[in-house]
GROMACS .gro file of N, CA and C in nm:
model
  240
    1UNK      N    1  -0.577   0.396   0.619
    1UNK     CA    2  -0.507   0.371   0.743
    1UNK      C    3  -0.408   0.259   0.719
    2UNK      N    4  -0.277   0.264   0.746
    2UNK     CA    5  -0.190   0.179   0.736
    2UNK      C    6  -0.142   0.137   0.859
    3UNK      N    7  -0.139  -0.019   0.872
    3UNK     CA    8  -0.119  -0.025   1.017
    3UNK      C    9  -0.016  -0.186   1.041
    4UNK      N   10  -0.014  -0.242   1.134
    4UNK     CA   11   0.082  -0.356   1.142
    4UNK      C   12   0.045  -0.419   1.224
    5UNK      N   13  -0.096  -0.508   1.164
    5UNK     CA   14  -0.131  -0.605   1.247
    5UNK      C   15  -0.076  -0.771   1.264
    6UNK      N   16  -0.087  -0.850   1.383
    6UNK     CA   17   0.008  -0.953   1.380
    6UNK      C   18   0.130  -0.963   1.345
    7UNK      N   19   0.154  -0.880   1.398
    7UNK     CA   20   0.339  -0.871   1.458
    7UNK      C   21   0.391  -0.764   1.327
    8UNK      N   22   0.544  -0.787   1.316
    8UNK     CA   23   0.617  -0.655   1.264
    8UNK      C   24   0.624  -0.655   1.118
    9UNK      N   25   0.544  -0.772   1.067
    9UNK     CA   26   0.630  -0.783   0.880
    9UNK      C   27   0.543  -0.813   0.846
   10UNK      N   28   0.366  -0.722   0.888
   10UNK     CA   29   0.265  -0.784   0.834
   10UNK      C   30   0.225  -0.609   0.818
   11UNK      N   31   0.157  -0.589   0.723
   11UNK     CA   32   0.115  -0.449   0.684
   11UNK      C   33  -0.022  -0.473   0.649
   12UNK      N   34  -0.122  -0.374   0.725
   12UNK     CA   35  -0.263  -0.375   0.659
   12UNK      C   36  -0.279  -0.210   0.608
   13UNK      N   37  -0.391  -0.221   0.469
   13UNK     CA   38  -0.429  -0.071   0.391
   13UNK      C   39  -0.567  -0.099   0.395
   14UNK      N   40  -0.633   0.008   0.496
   14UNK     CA   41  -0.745  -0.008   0.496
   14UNK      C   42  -0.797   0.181   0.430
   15UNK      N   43  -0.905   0.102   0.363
   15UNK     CA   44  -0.944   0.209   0.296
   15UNK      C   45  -1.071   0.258   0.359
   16UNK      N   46  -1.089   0.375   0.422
   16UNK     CA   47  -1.199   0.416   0.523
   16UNK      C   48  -1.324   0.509   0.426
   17UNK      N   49  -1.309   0.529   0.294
   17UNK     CA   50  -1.370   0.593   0.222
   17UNK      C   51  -1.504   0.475   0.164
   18UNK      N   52  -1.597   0.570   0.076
   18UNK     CA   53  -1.724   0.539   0.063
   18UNK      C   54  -1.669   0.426  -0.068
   19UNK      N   55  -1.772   0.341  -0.085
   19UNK     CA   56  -1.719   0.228  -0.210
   19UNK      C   57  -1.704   0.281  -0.319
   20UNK      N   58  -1.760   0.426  -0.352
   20UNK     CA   59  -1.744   0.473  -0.451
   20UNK      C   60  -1.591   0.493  -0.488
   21UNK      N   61  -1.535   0.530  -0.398
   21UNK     CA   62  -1.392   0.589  -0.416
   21UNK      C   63  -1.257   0.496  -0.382
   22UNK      N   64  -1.242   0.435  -0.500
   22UNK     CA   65  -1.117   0.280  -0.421
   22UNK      C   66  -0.976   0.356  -0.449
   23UNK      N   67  -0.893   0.325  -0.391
   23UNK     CA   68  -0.740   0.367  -0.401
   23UNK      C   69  -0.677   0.265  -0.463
   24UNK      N   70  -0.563   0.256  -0.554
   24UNK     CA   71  -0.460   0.180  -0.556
   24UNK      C   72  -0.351   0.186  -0.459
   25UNK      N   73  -0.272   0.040  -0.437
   25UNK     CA   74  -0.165   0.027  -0.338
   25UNK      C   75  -0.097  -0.089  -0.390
   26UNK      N   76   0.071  -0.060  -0.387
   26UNK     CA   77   0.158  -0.107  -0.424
   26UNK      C   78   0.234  -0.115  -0.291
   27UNK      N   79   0.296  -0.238  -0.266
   27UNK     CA   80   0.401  -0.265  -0.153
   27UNK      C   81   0.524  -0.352  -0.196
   28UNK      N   82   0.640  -0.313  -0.170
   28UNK     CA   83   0.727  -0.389  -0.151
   28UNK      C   84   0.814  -0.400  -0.061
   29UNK      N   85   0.957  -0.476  -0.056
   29UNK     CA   86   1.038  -0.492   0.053
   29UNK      C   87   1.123  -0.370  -0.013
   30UNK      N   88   1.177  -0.294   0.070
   30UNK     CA   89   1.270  -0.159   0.057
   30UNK      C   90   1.434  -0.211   0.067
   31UNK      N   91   1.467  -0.258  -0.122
   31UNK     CA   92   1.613  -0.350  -0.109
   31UNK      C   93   1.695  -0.243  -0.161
   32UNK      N   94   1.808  -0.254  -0.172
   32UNK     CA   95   1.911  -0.166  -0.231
   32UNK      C   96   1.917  -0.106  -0.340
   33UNK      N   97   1.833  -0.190  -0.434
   33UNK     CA   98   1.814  -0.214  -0.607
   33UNK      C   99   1.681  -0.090  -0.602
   34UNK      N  100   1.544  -0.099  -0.496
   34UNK     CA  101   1.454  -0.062  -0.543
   34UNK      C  102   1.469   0.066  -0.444
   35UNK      N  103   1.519   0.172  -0.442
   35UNK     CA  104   1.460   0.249  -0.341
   35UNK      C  105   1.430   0.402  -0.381
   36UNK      N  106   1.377   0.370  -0.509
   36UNK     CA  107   1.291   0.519  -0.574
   36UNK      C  108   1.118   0.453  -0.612
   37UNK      N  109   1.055   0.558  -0.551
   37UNK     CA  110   0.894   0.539  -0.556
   37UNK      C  111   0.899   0.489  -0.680
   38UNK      N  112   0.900   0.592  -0.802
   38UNK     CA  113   0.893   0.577  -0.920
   38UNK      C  114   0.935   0.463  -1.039
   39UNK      N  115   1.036   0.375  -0.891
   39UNK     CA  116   1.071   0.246  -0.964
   39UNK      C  117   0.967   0.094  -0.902
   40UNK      N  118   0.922   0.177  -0.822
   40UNK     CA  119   0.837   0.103  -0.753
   40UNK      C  120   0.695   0.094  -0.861
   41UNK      N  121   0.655   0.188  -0.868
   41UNK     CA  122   0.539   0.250  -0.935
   41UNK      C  123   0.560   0.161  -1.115
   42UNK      N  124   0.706   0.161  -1.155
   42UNK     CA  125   0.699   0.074  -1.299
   42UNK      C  126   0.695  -0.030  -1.243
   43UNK      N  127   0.727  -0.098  -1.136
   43UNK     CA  128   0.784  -0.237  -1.154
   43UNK      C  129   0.690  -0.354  -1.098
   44UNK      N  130   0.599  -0.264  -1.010
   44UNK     CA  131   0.541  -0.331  -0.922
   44UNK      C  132   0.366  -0.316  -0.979
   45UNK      N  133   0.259  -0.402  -0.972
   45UNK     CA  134   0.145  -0.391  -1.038
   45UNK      C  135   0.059  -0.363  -0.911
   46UNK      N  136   0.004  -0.293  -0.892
   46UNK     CA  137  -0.082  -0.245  -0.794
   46UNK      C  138  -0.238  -0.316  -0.771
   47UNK      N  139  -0.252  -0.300  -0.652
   47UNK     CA  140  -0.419  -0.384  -0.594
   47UNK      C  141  -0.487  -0.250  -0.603
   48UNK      N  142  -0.651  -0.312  -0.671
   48UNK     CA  143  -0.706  -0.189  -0.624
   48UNK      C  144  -0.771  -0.228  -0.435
   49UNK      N  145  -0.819  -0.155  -0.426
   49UNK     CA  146  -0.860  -0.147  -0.319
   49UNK      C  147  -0.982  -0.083  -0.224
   50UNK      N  148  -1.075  -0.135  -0.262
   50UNK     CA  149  -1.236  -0.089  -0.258
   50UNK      C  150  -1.257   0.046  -0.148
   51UNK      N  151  -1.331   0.136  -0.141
   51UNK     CA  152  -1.396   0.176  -0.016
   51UNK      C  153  -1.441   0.092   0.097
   52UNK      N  154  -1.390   0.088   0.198
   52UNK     CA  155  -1.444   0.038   0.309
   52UNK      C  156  -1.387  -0.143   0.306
   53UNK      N  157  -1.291  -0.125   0.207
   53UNK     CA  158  -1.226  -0.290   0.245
   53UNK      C  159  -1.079  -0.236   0.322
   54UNK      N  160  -1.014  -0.378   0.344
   54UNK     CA  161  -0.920  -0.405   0.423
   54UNK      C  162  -0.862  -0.480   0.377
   55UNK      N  163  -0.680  -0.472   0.312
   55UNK     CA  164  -0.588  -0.554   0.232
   55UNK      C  165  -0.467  -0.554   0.330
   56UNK      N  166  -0.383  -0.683   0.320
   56UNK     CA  167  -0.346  -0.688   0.403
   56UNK      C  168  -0.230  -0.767   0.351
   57UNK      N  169  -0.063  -0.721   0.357
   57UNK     CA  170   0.067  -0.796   0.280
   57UNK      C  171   0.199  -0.850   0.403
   58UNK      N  172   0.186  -0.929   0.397
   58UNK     CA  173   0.288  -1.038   0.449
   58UNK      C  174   0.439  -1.048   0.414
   59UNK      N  175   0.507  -1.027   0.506
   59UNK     CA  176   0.667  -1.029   0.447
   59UNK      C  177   0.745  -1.130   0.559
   60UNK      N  178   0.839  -1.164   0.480
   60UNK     CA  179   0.945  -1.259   0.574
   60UNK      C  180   0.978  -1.199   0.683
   61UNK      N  181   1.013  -1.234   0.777
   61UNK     CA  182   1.087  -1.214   0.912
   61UNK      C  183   1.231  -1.088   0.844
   62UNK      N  184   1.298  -1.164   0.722
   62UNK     CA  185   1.434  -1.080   0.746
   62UNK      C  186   1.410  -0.953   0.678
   63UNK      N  187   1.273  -0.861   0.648
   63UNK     CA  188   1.240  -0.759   0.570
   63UNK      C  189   1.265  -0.661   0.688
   64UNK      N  190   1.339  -0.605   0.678
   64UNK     CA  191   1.360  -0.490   0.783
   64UNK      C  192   1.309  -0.357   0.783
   65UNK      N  193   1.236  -0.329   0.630
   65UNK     CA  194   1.151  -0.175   0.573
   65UNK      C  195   1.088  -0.236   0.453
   66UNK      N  196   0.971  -0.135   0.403
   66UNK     CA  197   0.896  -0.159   0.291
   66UNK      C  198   0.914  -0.006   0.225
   67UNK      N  199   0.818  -0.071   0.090
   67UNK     CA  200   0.807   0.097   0.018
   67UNK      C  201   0.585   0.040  -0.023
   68UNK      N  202   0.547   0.183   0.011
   68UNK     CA  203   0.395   0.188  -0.003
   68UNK      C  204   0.373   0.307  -0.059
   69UNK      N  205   0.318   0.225  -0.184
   69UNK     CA  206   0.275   0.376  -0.313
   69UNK      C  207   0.102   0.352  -0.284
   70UNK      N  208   0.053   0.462  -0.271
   70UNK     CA  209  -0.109   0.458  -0.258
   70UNK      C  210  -0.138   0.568  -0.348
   71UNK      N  211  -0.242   0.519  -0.462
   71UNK     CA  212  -0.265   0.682  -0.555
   71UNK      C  213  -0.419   0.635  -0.568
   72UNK      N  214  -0.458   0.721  -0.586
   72UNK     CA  215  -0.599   0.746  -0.581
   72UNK      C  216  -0.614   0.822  -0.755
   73UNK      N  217  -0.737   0.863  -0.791
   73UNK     CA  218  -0.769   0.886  -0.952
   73UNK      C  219  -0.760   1.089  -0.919
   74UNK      N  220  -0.708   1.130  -0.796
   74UNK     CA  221  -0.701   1.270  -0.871
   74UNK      C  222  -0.761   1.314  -0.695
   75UNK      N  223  -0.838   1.216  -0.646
   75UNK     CA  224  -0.924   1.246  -0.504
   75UNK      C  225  -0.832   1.288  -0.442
   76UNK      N  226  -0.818   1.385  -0.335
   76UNK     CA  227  -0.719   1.400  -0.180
   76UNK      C  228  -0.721   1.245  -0.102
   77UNK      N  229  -0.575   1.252  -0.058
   77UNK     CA  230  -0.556   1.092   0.034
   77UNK      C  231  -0.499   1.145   0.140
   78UNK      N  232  -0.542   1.085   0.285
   78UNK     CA  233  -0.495   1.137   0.393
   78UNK      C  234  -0.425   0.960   0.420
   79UNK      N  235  -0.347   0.971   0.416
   79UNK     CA  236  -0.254   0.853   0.503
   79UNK      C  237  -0.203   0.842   0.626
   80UNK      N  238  -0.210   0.747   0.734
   80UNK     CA  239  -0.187   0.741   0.887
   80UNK      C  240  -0.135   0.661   0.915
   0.00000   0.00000   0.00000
């Protein structure tokens, strides 16, 4: 579940699955330079992100869009 708690430039990835099954997640600010997944995916080092935890990324006021890569090891991902 991806969501935007405490106001507009705060992003939470909560992972609703069993602990067995953690996702990776990569976030950044969506700039001119970066706006292919796949450059996202080299450039950026990813969190894992447990079953049943809650991560949560912070951006300046002047971030006006992000980019969010979530991959999992092969499992189906439903994103919201």
């Amino acid at each position: 579940v991806i969501a935007t708690p405490r106001g507009q430039n705060t992003i939470a990835i909560r992972n609703t699955a069993q602990m067995e099954f953690p996702l990776n997640a990569a976030i950044a600010p969506n700039t001119a330079t970066a706006n292919d997944i796949e450059e996202l995916a080299r450039n950026i080092e990813p969190v894992t992100i447990q079953g049943g935890a809650l991560k949560t990324y912070s951006f300046a006021p002047s971030v006006s869009s992000v980019q969010v890569l979530l991959v999992t090891d092969g499992r189906p991902l439903n994103a919201r």
